[in-house]
CSV table of C-alpha atoms and ligand atoms in Angstrom, one decimal:
chain,number,residue,atom,x,y,z
A,1319,MET,CA,20.9,151.5,-158.8
A,1320,GLU,CA,19.8,152.7,-155.4
A,1321,ALA,CA,22.1,151.9,-152.4
A,1322,TYR,CA,20.4,151.6,-149.1
A,1323,ASN,CA,21.7,152.0,-145.5
A,1324,ASN,CA,21.4,150.6,-142.1
A,1325,LEU,CA,19.4,152.6,-139.5
A,1326,ILE,CA,21.6,153.1,-136.5
A,1327,ASN,CA,21.0,155.7,-133.8
A,1328,GLY,CA,18.3,157.4,-135.9
A,1329,ARG,CA,20.6,157.9,-138.9
A,1330,TRP,CA,20.8,156.0,-142.2
A,1331,VAL,CA,24.4,154.9,-142.5
A,1332,GLY,CA,26.3,152.4,-144.7
A,1333,ALA,CA,28.3,149.4,-143.4
A,1334,ARG,CA,31.7,150.6,-142.1
A,1335,SER,CA,33.3,148.4,-144.7
A,1336,GLY,CA,31.3,150.0,-147.5
A,1337,GLN,CA,30.4,146.5,-148.7
A,1338,LEU,CA,27.0,146.0,-150.4
A,1339,ARG,CA,24.9,143.0,-151.5
A,1340,PRO,CA,22.3,142.9,-154.2
A,1341,ASP,CA,18.5,142.4,-153.7
A,1342,ILE,CA,17.3,140.1,-156.4
A,1343,ASN,CA,13.8,139.8,-158.0
A,1344,PRO,CA,13.0,136.1,-157.8
A,1345,SER,CA,10.6,136.4,-160.8
A,1346,ARG,CA,13.3,137.8,-163.0
A,1347,SER,CA,16.6,136.8,-161.4
A,1348,ALA,CA,18.7,139.1,-163.6
A,1349,GLU,CA,16.9,142.1,-162.1
A,1350,VAL,CA,18.6,143.8,-159.1
A,1351,LEU,CA,16.2,145.9,-157.0
A,1352,GLY,CA,18.8,147.7,-154.9
A,1353,GLN,CA,22.1,147.3,-153.0
A,1354,PHE,CA,22.0,146.8,-149.3
A,1355,PRO,CA,24.8,146.9,-146.6
A,1356,ASP,CA,26.7,143.7,-146.0
A,1357,SER,CA,27.3,144.5,-142.4
A,1358,ASP,CA,30.0,143.3,-140.0
A,1359,PRO,CA,30.0,142.8,-136.3
A,1360,ALA,CA,31.5,146.3,-136.0
A,1361,ASP,CA,28.2,147.7,-137.4
A,1362,LEU,CA,26.2,145.5,-135.1
A,1363,ASN,CA,28.2,146.9,-132.2
A,1364,ASP,CA,27.3,150.5,-133.3
A,1365,ALA,CA,23.7,149.4,-133.2
A,1366,LEU,CA,24.0,147.8,-129.8
A,1367,GLU,CA,25.6,150.9,-128.4
A,1368,ALA,CA,22.8,153.1,-129.8
A,1369,ALA,CA,20.2,150.7,-128.3
A,1370,ALA,CA,21.9,150.8,-124.9
A,1371,ALA,CA,22.1,154.6,-124.9
A,1372,ALA,CA,18.5,155.0,-125.9
A,1373,LEU,CA,17.1,152.6,-123.4
A,1374,PRO,CA,16.7,154.7,-120.2
A,1375,LYS,CA,14.7,157.5,-121.9
A,1376,TRP,CA,12.5,155.1,-124.0
A,1377,ARG,CA,11.6,152.9,-121.1
A,1378,SER,CA,10.7,155.8,-118.9
A,1379,LEU,CA,8.5,157.4,-121.5
A,1380,SER,CA,4.8,156.7,-120.8
A,1381,ILE,CA,3.5,153.6,-122.5
A,1382,ILE,CA,0.6,155.6,-123.8
A,1383,ALA,CA,3.1,157.9,-125.6
A,1384,ARG,CA,4.9,154.8,-127.1
A,1385,GLY,CA,1.5,153.6,-128.2
A,1386,ASP,CA,0.8,156.8,-130.0
A,1387,ILE,CA,4.0,156.4,-132.1
A,1388,LEU,CA,2.8,152.9,-133.1
A,1389,TYR,CA,-0.6,154.2,-134.1
A,1390,ARG,CA,1.2,156.8,-136.3
A,1391,ALA,CA,3.4,154.1,-137.8
A,1392,ALA,CA,0.3,152.0,-138.6
A,1393,ASP,CA,-1.3,154.9,-140.4
A,1394,LEU,CA,1.9,155.5,-142.4
A,1395,ILE,CA,2.0,151.8,-143.4
A,1396,THR,CA,-1.7,151.9,-144.4
A,1397,ALA,CA,-1.1,155.1,-146.5
A,1398,ARG,CA,1.9,153.5,-148.2
A,1399,ALA,CA,0.5,150.0,-148.5
A,1400,ASP,CA,0.3,149.9,-152.3
A,1401,ALA,CA,4.0,150.9,-152.7
A,1402,ILE,CA,5.2,148.6,-149.9
A,1403,ALA,CA,3.2,145.7,-151.3
A,1404,ARG,CA,4.7,146.2,-154.8
A,1405,ASP,CA,8.2,146.1,-153.4
A,1406,LEU,CA,7.4,143.1,-151.2
A,1407,THR,CA,6.1,141.2,-154.3
A,1408,LEU,CA,9.1,142.3,-156.3
A,1409,GLU,CA,11.7,141.0,-153.8
A,1410,GLU,CA,9.9,138.0,-152.2
A,1411,GLY,CA,7.7,136.8,-155.0
A,1412,LYS,CA,4.3,136.4,-153.3
A,1413,THR,CA,1.4,137.7,-155.3
A,1414,LEU,CA,0.3,141.4,-155.0
A,1415,PRO,CA,-2.9,140.7,-153.1
A,1416,GLU,CA,-1.0,138.5,-150.7
A,1417,ALA,CA,1.6,141.2,-150.3
A,1418,LYS,CA,-1.0,143.9,-149.8
A,1419,GLY,CA,-2.8,141.7,-147.3
A,1420,GLU,CA,0.4,141.1,-145.4
A,1421,THR,CA,1.2,144.8,-145.3
A,1422,LEU,CA,-2.2,145.7,-144.0
A,1423,ARG,CA,-1.8,142.9,-141.4
A,1424,ALA,CA,1.4,144.6,-140.3
A,1425,ALA,CA,-0.6,147.8,-139.8
A,1426,ALA,CA,-3.2,145.9,-137.8
A,1427,ILE,CA,-0.5,144.3,-135.6
A,1428,LEU,CA,0.9,147.8,-134.8
A,1429,ARG,CA,-2.5,149.0,-133.9
A,1430,TYR,CA,-3.1,146.0,-131.7
A,1431,TYR,CA,0.1,146.7,-129.7
A,1432,ALA,CA,-0.6,150.4,-129.6
A,1433,GLY,CA,-3.9,149.5,-127.9
A,1434,GLU,CA,-2.1,147.3,-125.4
A,1435,ALA,CA,-0.7,150.5,-124.0
A,1436,ARG,CA,-4.1,151.0,-122.3
A,1437,GLN,CA,-4.2,147.4,-120.8
A,1438,GLU,CA,-3.1,146.4,-117.3
A,1439,ILE,CA,0.6,146.0,-116.8
A,1440,GLY,CA,0.5,144.4,-113.3
A,1441,GLU,CA,-1.7,142.8,-110.7
A,1442,VAL,CA,-2.6,143.4,-107.1
A,1443,TYR,CA,-2.7,140.4,-104.7
A,1444,ALA,CA,-3.9,139.9,-101.1
A,1445,ALA,CA,-1.0,139.7,-98.6
A,1446,THR,CA,-0.8,137.7,-95.4
A,1447,ASP,CA,0.0,140.9,-93.6
A,1448,PRO,CA,-3.0,143.3,-94.0
A,1449,THR,CA,-0.9,146.4,-94.0
A,1450,THR,CA,1.1,145.1,-96.9
A,1451,MET,CA,0.2,146.1,-100.4
A,1452,LEU,CA,1.4,143.2,-102.7
A,1453,TYR,CA,1.5,143.9,-106.4
A,1454,THR,CA,3.4,143.1,-109.6
A,1455,LYS,CA,4.5,145.4,-112.3
A,1456,ARG,CA,6.0,144.6,-115.7
A,1457,GLU,CA,9.2,146.1,-117.0
A,1458,PRO,CA,11.1,145.8,-120.3
A,1459,LEU,CA,13.9,143.3,-120.7
A,1460,GLY,CA,16.2,145.9,-122.1
A,1461,ILE,CA,17.8,145.5,-125.5
A,1462,VAL,CA,16.2,142.8,-127.6
A,1463,GLY,CA,17.5,141.2,-130.8
A,1464,VAL,CA,15.0,140.5,-133.5
A,1465,ILE,CA,15.9,138.0,-136.3
A,1466,THR,CA,13.3,137.7,-139.0
A,1467,PRO,CA,12.7,135.5,-142.0
A,1468,TRP,CA,12.0,136.4,-145.6
A,1469,ASN,CA,8.6,134.7,-146.1
A,1470,PHE,CA,6.6,137.3,-144.1
A,1471,PRO,CA,9.1,140.2,-144.4
A,1472,ILE,CA,6.7,142.8,-142.9
A,1473,ALA,CA,4.2,140.9,-140.7
A,1474,ILE,CA,6.7,138.9,-138.7
A,1475,PRO,CA,9.0,141.9,-138.0
A,1476,ALA,CA,5.9,143.9,-137.0
A,1477,TRP,CA,4.7,141.2,-134.6
A,1478,LYS,CA,8.1,141.1,-132.9
A,1479,ILE,CA,9.1,144.7,-133.0
A,1480,ALA,CA,5.8,146.3,-132.0
A,1481,PRO,CA,5.5,144.4,-128.7
A,1482,ALA,CA,9.2,145.0,-128.0
A,1483,LEU,CA,8.7,148.7,-128.4
A,1484,ILE,CA,5.4,149.1,-126.6
A,1485,TYR,CA,6.7,147.5,-123.5
A,1486,GLY,CA,9.8,149.7,-123.4
A,1487,ASN,CA,12.6,147.7,-124.9
A,1488,THR,CA,15.0,148.9,-127.5
A,1489,VAL,CA,15.6,146.8,-130.6
A,1490,VAL,CA,18.4,145.7,-132.9
A,1491,TRP,CA,16.8,144.1,-135.9
A,1492,LYS,CA,18.6,141.7,-138.4
A,1493,PRO,CA,16.1,141.1,-141.2
A,1494,ALA,CA,16.5,138.2,-143.7
A,1495,ASP,CA,19.1,139.2,-146.3
A,1496,ILE,CA,16.9,138.4,-149.3
A,1497,THR,CA,14.1,140.8,-148.3
A,1498,PRO,CA,15.8,144.0,-147.3
A,1499,LEU,CA,13.6,146.4,-149.2
A,1500,THR,CA,10.5,145.5,-147.2
A,1501,ALA,CA,12.5,145.8,-144.0
A,1502,PHE,CA,13.5,149.3,-145.2
A,1503,HIS,CA,9.8,150.2,-145.5
A,1504,LEU,CA,8.8,149.0,-142.0
A,1505,ALA,CA,11.8,150.8,-140.4
A,1506,THR,CA,11.1,153.9,-142.3
A,1507,ALA,CA,7.5,154.0,-141.2
A,1508,LEU,CA,8.5,153.6,-137.5
A,1509,HIS,CA,11.3,156.2,-137.9
A,1510,ASP,CA,8.9,158.6,-139.6
A,1511,ALA,CA,6.3,158.0,-136.9
A,1512,GLY,CA,8.7,159.3,-134.3
A,1513,VAL,CA,10.5,156.3,-132.8
A,1514,PRO,CA,13.5,158.1,-131.2
A,1515,ALA,CA,17.1,157.6,-132.3
A,1516,GLY,CA,18.6,154.4,-131.1
A,1517,VAL,CA,15.3,152.8,-130.1
A,1518,LEU,CA,15.0,150.7,-133.3
A,1519,ASN,CA,18.2,149.9,-135.1
A,1520,LEU,CA,18.1,148.0,-138.4
A,1521,VAL,CA,21.3,146.1,-139.4
A,1522,TYR,CA,21.4,144.5,-142.8
A,1523,GLY,CA,23.7,141.6,-143.6
A,1524,ARG,CA,24.2,137.9,-143.5
A,1525,GLY,CA,23.2,135.7,-140.6
A,1526,SER,CA,26.5,133.8,-140.9
A,1527,LYS,CA,28.4,137.0,-140.0
A,1528,LEU,CA,26.0,138.7,-137.6
A,1529,GLY,CA,23.8,136.0,-136.0
A,1530,ASN,CA,26.2,134.6,-133.4
A,1531,VAL,CA,27.5,138.0,-132.4
A,1532,LEU,CA,24.0,139.3,-131.8
A,1533,VAL,CA,22.8,136.3,-129.8
A,1534,GLU,CA,26.0,136.0,-127.7
A,1535,ASP,CA,26.3,139.6,-126.8
A,1536,SER,CA,25.6,140.1,-123.0
A,1537,ARG,CA,23.9,143.4,-123.6
A,1538,VAL,CA,21.1,141.6,-125.5
A,1539,ARG,CA,18.5,140.4,-122.9
A,1540,GLY,CA,16.1,138.7,-125.3
A,1541,ILE,CA,16.1,137.2,-128.8
A,1542,SER,CA,13.1,136.6,-130.9
A,1543,PHE,CA,13.7,134.4,-133.9
A,1544,THR,CA,11.7,132.9,-136.7
A,1545,GLY,CA,13.5,130.7,-139.2
A,1546,SER,CA,15.0,127.2,-139.6
A,1547,ASN,CA,15.4,124.6,-136.9
A,1548,GLY,CA,19.1,124.3,-137.3
A,1549,VAL,CA,19.7,128.0,-136.6
A,1550,GLY,CA,17.0,128.2,-134.0
A,1551,ARG,CA,18.4,125.4,-131.9
A,1552,ARG,CA,21.8,127.1,-131.8
A,1553,ILE,CA,20.2,130.4,-130.8
A,1554,GLY,CA,18.4,128.6,-128.0
A,1555,VAL,CA,21.7,127.1,-126.7
A,1556,ALA,CA,23.5,130.4,-126.9
A,1557,CYS,CA,20.8,132.3,-125.0
A,1558,ALA,CA,20.3,129.6,-122.4
A,1559,THR,CA,24.0,129.5,-121.7
A,1560,ARG,CA,24.1,133.2,-120.8
A,1561,GLY,CA,20.6,133.4,-119.2
A,1562,ALA,CA,19.0,135.5,-121.9
A,1563,LYS,CA,15.3,135.1,-122.8
A,1564,TYR,CA,14.5,133.6,-126.2
A,1565,GLN,CA,11.6,132.6,-128.3
A,1566,LEU,CA,12.0,130.5,-131.4
A,1567,GLU,CA,9.5,129.9,-134.2
A,1568,MET,CA,10.8,127.2,-136.6
A,1569,GLY,CA,9.5,124.6,-138.9
A,1570,GLY,CA,6.4,122.7,-139.5
A,1571,LYS,CA,5.1,119.7,-141.5
A,1572,ASN,CA,1.5,120.7,-141.2
A,1573,ALA,CA,-1.2,118.1,-141.9
A,1574,ALA,CA,-4.7,118.7,-143.2
A,1575,VAL,CA,-6.9,115.8,-142.3
A,1576,VAL,CA,-9.9,115.1,-144.6
A,1577,LEU,CA,-12.5,112.7,-143.2
A,1578,ALA,CA,-15.0,110.9,-145.4
A,1579,ASP,CA,-17.9,113.1,-144.4
A,1580,ALA,CA,-16.1,116.3,-145.3
A,1581,ASP,CA,-17.3,118.9,-147.7
A,1582,LEU,CA,-14.9,117.8,-150.4
A,1583,GLU,CA,-15.0,121.0,-152.4
A,1584,LEU,CA,-14.1,123.0,-149.3
A,1585,ALA,CA,-11.3,120.6,-148.3
A,1586,VAL,CA,-9.8,120.9,-151.8
A,1587,GLU,CA,-10.0,124.7,-151.8
A,1588,MET,CA,-8.5,125.0,-148.3
A,1589,THR,CA,-5.7,122.6,-149.2
A,1590,ILE,CA,-4.9,124.6,-152.3
A,1591,ARG,CA,-4.8,127.8,-150.2
A,1592,GLY,CA,-2.8,126.3,-147.4
A,1593,ALA,CA,-0.3,124.5,-149.7
A,1594,MET,CA,0.1,126.9,-152.7
A,1595,ARG,CA,-0.4,130.5,-151.5
A,1596,SER,CA,3.0,132.2,-151.0
A,1597,THR,CA,4.3,129.3,-153.1
A,1598,GLY,CA,4.1,127.0,-150.0
A,1599,GLN,CA,6.6,129.1,-148.2
A,1600,LYS,CA,4.9,129.5,-144.8
A,1601,CYS,CA,5.8,127.7,-141.7
A,1602,THR,CA,2.0,127.1,-141.4
A,1603,ALA,CA,1.7,125.8,-145.0
A,1604,THR,CA,-0.2,122.6,-145.6
A,1605,SER,CA,2.4,120.0,-146.5
A,1606,ARG,CA,0.7,116.7,-145.8
A,1607,VAL,CA,-3.0,115.8,-146.6
A,1608,ILE,CA,-4.2,112.8,-144.6
A,1609,VAL,CA,-7.3,111.5,-146.4
A,1610,GLU,CA,-9.8,108.9,-145.3
A,1611,GLN,CA,-9.4,105.9,-147.6
A,1612,SER,CA,-12.9,105.9,-149.1
A,1613,ILE,CA,-12.4,109.3,-150.6
A,1614,VAL,CA,-8.7,109.4,-151.3
A,1615,GLY,CA,-9.2,108.9,-155.0
A,1616,ALA,CA,-11.8,111.5,-155.5
A,1617,PHE,CA,-10.0,114.0,-153.3
A,1618,THR,CA,-6.6,113.5,-155.0
A,1619,GLU,CA,-8.2,113.8,-158.4
A,1620,ALA,CA,-10.0,117.1,-157.5
A,1621,LEU,CA,-6.9,118.5,-155.9
A,1622,ALA,CA,-4.7,117.7,-158.9
A,1623,GLU,CA,-7.3,119.1,-161.3
A,1624,ARG,CA,-7.2,122.4,-159.4
A,1625,CYS,CA,-3.4,122.5,-159.3
A,1626,ARG,CA,-3.2,122.0,-163.1
A,1627,LYS,CA,-5.4,125.1,-163.5
A,1628,LEU,CA,-3.5,127.4,-161.1
A,1629,VAL,CA,-1.7,130.2,-163.0
A,1630,VAL,CA,2.0,130.3,-162.1
A,1631,GLY,CA,3.9,133.4,-163.2
A,1632,ASP,CA,4.7,137.0,-162.6
A,1633,PRO,CA,3.3,137.8,-159.1
A,1634,LEU,CA,2.5,141.4,-160.1
A,1635,ASP,CA,0.1,140.1,-162.8
A,1636,SER,CA,-3.5,139.9,-161.4
A,1637,ALA,CA,-4.1,136.6,-163.2
A,1638,THR,CA,-1.4,134.9,-161.3
A,1639,TYR,CA,-2.2,132.6,-158.4
A,1640,MET,CA,1.3,131.5,-157.5
A,1641,GLY,CA,4.6,133.3,-158.0
A,1642,PRO,CA,8.2,132.0,-157.8
A,1643,LEU,CA,10.1,130.6,-154.9
A,1644,ALA,CA,11.9,133.4,-153.1
A,1645,SER,CA,15.4,132.4,-154.1
A,1646,LEU,CA,17.6,130.1,-156.1
A,1647,ASP,CA,18.5,128.1,-153.0
A,1648,GLN,CA,14.8,127.7,-152.2
A,1649,GLN,CA,14.0,126.5,-155.7
A,1650,LYS,CA,16.9,124.0,-155.6
A,1651,THR,CA,15.7,122.6,-152.2
A,1652,VAL,CA,12.2,122.1,-153.6
A,1653,LEU,CA,13.4,120.5,-156.8
A,1654,ASP,CA,15.6,118.2,-154.7
A,1655,TYR,CA,12.7,117.1,-152.6
A,1656,ILE,CA,10.6,116.4,-155.7
A,1657,GLU,CA,13.4,114.1,-156.8
A,1658,ILE,CA,13.7,112.5,-153.4
A,1659,GLY,CA,9.9,111.9,-153.5
A,1660,ARG,CA,10.2,110.2,-156.9
A,1661,GLN,CA,13.1,108.0,-155.7
A,1662,GLU,CA,11.2,107.0,-152.5
A,1663,GLY,CA,8.5,105.6,-154.7
A,1664,ALA,CA,5.8,108.2,-154.2
A,1665,ARG,CA,3.6,108.8,-157.2
A,1666,LEU,CA,3.8,112.2,-158.8
A,1667,VAL,CA,0.2,113.2,-159.8
A,1668,THR,CA,0.9,116.6,-161.1
A,1669,GLY,CA,3.6,119.3,-161.2
A,1670,GLY,CA,7.2,118.6,-160.2
A,1671,THR,CA,8.7,120.8,-162.8
A,1672,GLN,CA,10.5,124.1,-163.2
A,1673,THR,CA,8.0,126.2,-165.3
A,1674,ASP,CA,10.4,128.7,-166.8
A,1675,ASN,CA,13.9,129.9,-166.2
A,1676,THR,CA,13.7,133.6,-166.0
A,1677,GLY,CA,12.9,133.2,-162.3
A,1678,PHE,CA,12.7,130.6,-159.6
A,1679,PHE,CA,9.4,128.9,-160.6
A,1680,VAL,CA,8.2,125.4,-159.7
A,1681,SER,CA,4.7,124.1,-160.6
A,1682,PRO,CA,2.1,123.1,-158.0
A,1683,THR,CA,3.0,119.6,-157.1
A,1684,VAL,CA,1.0,116.7,-155.7
A,1685,PHE,CA,2.4,113.3,-154.7
A,1686,THR,CA,0.2,110.4,-153.7
A,1687,ALA,CA,0.9,106.9,-152.3
A,1688,VAL,CA,3.4,108.6,-150.0
A,1689,ASP,CA,5.0,106.4,-147.3
A,1690,PRO,CA,4.3,108.3,-144.1
A,1691,HIS,CA,7.9,107.7,-142.9
A,1692,SER,CA,9.6,108.8,-146.1
A,1693,ARG,CA,11.5,112.1,-146.2
A,1694,LEU,CA,8.8,113.6,-148.4
A,1695,ALA,CA,6.2,113.0,-145.7
A,1696,THR,CA,8.4,114.0,-142.7
A,1697,GLU,CA,10.7,116.8,-143.6
A,1698,GLU,CA,9.8,120.4,-144.1
A,1699,ILE,CA,10.0,121.3,-147.8
A,1700,PHE,CA,8.9,125.0,-147.8
A,1701,GLY,CA,7.5,124.9,-151.3
A,1702,PRO,CA,4.4,124.1,-153.4
A,1703,VAL,CA,4.5,120.4,-152.7
A,1704,VAL,CA,1.8,118.3,-151.0
A,1705,ALA,CA,2.0,114.7,-150.0
A,1706,VAL,CA,-1.3,112.8,-149.9
A,1707,VAL,CA,-1.3,110.0,-147.3
A,1708,PRO,CA,-4.3,107.6,-146.9
A,1709,ALA,CA,-5.8,106.8,-143.5
A,1710,THR,CA,-8.4,104.2,-142.4
A,1711,GLY,CA,-10.3,106.7,-140.3
A,1712,LEU,CA,-10.0,109.4,-137.6
A,1713,GLU,CA,-8.0,107.1,-135.3
A,1714,GLN,CA,-5.2,106.4,-137.8
A,1715,ALA,CA,-5.4,110.0,-139.2
A,1716,LEU,CA,-4.6,111.3,-135.7
A,1717,GLN,CA,-1.7,108.8,-135.3
A,1718,LEU,CA,-0.3,109.9,-138.7
A,1719,ALA,CA,-0.7,113.6,-138.0
A,1720,ASN,CA,1.0,113.3,-134.6
A,1721,ASP,CA,3.8,111.1,-136.0
A,1722,SER,CA,6.0,114.1,-136.7
A,1723,SER,CA,8.8,115.9,-134.9
A,1724,PHE,CA,6.9,119.2,-135.7
A,1725,GLY,CA,3.6,120.4,-134.2
A,1726,LEU,CA,2.8,123.9,-135.5
A,1727,SER,CA,-0.5,124.0,-137.3
A,1728,THR,CA,-3.1,121.6,-138.6
A,1729,ALA,CA,-6.6,121.4,-140.1
A,1730,VAL,CA,-9.4,118.9,-139.9
A,1731,PHE,CA,-12.2,118.7,-142.4
A,1732,THR,CA,-15.4,117.1,-141.2
A,1733,LYS,CA,-19.1,117.9,-140.5
A,1734,ASP,CA,-19.0,115.7,-137.4
A,1735,LEU,CA,-18.6,117.9,-134.3
A,1736,THR,CA,-17.7,114.9,-132.1
A,1737,LYS,CA,-14.9,114.0,-134.5
A,1738,ALA,CA,-13.7,117.5,-134.8
A,1739,LEU,CA,-13.5,118.0,-131.1
A,1740,ARG,CA,-11.7,114.7,-130.5
A,1741,PHE,CA,-9.2,115.9,-133.1
A,1742,VAL,CA,-8.8,119.2,-131.2
A,1743,ASP,CA,-8.2,117.3,-128.0
A,1744,GLU,CA,-5.7,114.7,-129.4
A,1745,VAL,CA,-3.7,116.4,-132.1
A,1746,GLU,CA,-0.2,117.7,-131.0
A,1747,CYS,CA,-0.2,121.1,-132.6
A,1748,GLY,CA,-0.2,124.7,-131.3
A,1749,ILE,CA,-2.7,125.9,-133.9
A,1750,ILE,CA,-5.8,124.0,-135.0
A,1751,HIS,CA,-8.2,124.8,-137.8
A,1752,VAL,CA,-11.6,123.1,-138.1
A,1753,ASN,CA,-12.8,123.4,-141.8
A,1754,SER,CA,-10.3,126.1,-142.7
A,1755,GLU,CA,-6.7,126.2,-144.1
A,1756,THR,CA,-3.7,125.5,-141.9
A,1757,ALA,CA,-2.2,129.0,-142.4
A,1758,GLY,CA,-3.2,132.3,-141.0
A,1759,ALA,CA,-2.7,134.1,-137.7
A,1760,GLU,CA,-4.7,136.8,-136.0
A,1761,PRO,CA,-2.6,139.4,-134.1
A,1762,HIS,CA,-4.4,139.2,-130.7
A,1763,VAL,CA,-4.2,135.4,-130.1
A,1764,PRO,CA,-1.2,133.2,-129.3
A,1765,PHE,CA,0.8,131.9,-132.2
A,1766,GLY,CA,3.3,129.0,-131.9
A,1767,GLY,CA,3.8,125.3,-132.1
A,1768,MET,CA,4.5,122.2,-130.1
A,1769,LYS,CA,7.5,119.9,-130.2
A,1770,GLU,CA,10.3,121.1,-132.5
A,1771,SER,CA,8.2,123.8,-134.1
A,1772,SER,CA,9.0,126.3,-131.3
A,1773,SER,CA,10.8,126.7,-128.0
A,1774,SER,CA,7.6,126.0,-126.1
A,1775,SER,CA,7.0,129.7,-126.6
A,1776,ARG,CA,4.2,131.6,-128.1
A,1777,GLU,CA,4.1,134.9,-129.9
A,1778,GLN,CA,1.5,137.6,-130.4
A,1779,GLY,CA,-1.5,138.5,-128.2
A,1780,LYS,CA,-0.8,138.4,-124.4
A,1781,SER,CA,2.0,135.9,-125.1
A,1782,ALA,CA,4.0,138.8,-126.5
A,1783,ARG,CA,3.7,140.7,-123.3
A,1784,GLU,CA,4.8,137.6,-121.4
A,1785,PHE,CA,8.0,137.5,-123.6
A,1786,TYR,CA,8.9,141.2,-123.9
A,1787,THR,CA,8.5,142.0,-120.2
A,1788,GLN,CA,9.8,140.8,-116.9
A,1789,VAL,CA,7.8,140.9,-113.7
A,1790,LYS,CA,8.7,142.7,-110.4
A,1791,THR,CA,6.8,141.7,-107.3
A,1792,ILE,CA,6.5,144.5,-104.7
A,1793,TYR,CA,5.7,144.1,-101.0
A,1794,LEU,CA,4.8,147.6,-99.9
A,1795,ASP,CA,4.2,147.9,-96.1
A,1796,ARG,CA,2.1,151.0,-95.4
A,1797,SER,CA,1.9,150.6,-91.6
B,296,UN1,C1,0.5,132.8,-141.3
B,296,UN1,O1,0.2,131.6,-141.5
B,296,UN1,O2,-0.2,133.7,-141.8
B,296,UN1,O3,7.0,132.0,-140.8
B,296,UN1,C2,1.6,133.3,-140.5
B,296,UN1,C3,5.8,131.6,-140.9
B,296,UN1,C4,5.0,131.8,-139.6
B,296,UN1,C5,3.9,132.8,-139.8
B,296,UN1,C6,2.7,132.2,-140.5
B,296,UN1,N1,5.8,132.2,-138.5
B,296,UN1,O4,5.4,131.2,-141.9
């Protein structure tokens, strides 16, 4: 059984305590994929010291040179994509094509930020005094803490770490403890590409032991977090208290709205993709389907029919559409919500069962006749469960879609441009899809949600530059 190490100051080292934790295959829960450090705050402190020591040299290196390193890392990830994807599938449970897609997405993200090296990093303004040159320049924050989830174990770390690095920050990264092997691959690619010692430090371990210490440390000038609302809110408070910058990407209860004039086949296909890919474990997953009354029967029928045909099983098998939940905890949460749905009086149309007990499998599940105020319709489940809610028309569909504490992503299915654009104007979500699934994110455009889905922050694209830099304004009198 291979034992892996933290990456601190350019060296692979174990936790000071020597403690390890197993990485478990969710498809065959008896199989351990490796042992990873169960780090303590002392290990985190080593990483912070390394990040502080590496900062002056890294931030003064030319941004073009930093970009070249990211290009090399992207090439390494591309070359290693098959092996990385296999490990990602083994430890997270998403299917191999999805894991490969995510791995190549991470490479695309690195290339995008490498290219940002040749974009503007400041602006020139007119000054009242004609002999004054008035301009801004962007500088790094310093050390940033990156806390990443297990559901996109390479793409999300890439979209946080790449912009941190390109703009001259040094990084201490705490990946989710159930997907350490994928984190190892990303860190290795960056290390092999020439990221200098101390610039990227990877510390494995549990959030309960390391999270508070990282977000409360005065040396850490920014925190980027994707994960649950409970943890996110505490991070926000801790950062605000000491004046550190933070960005939080949290939950969703994403609605797809299907109007009576929609292409029904397309709406069903996109609902399946949005709800069932990655076993529903995306913050952008489709979790509610709000369907215009006149087609609710036909839609639900077609959706359930497709769900019954989806192959659930070993995510390495090319016939499989949907793998297991990522952990026992996750499986338990999903089965609990299915029970809650039943007790709340929603009608289970298909699924709702544990399909086998070698791994954490649950069948694709559809509920109908769901009370829009029930827990099933309002709380994030993070699993292959959709709640179908009827609506009288666009007006009520909008009301129902917006009647949520979350506002991450949404989709509307209609052929009527006027209705689609009214939906775009009135829906309270950060990401809107017209006639496509609720999930998905291009690297060069803002990503994030409204209301409790994020901290009013956006990631990726130019939004990443906004977060990972601070602006200096310079009045230069040349008289
Ligand atoms: C996607 O929909 O492809 O944790 C990306 C998540 C989101 C990323 C979704 N932050 O699921």
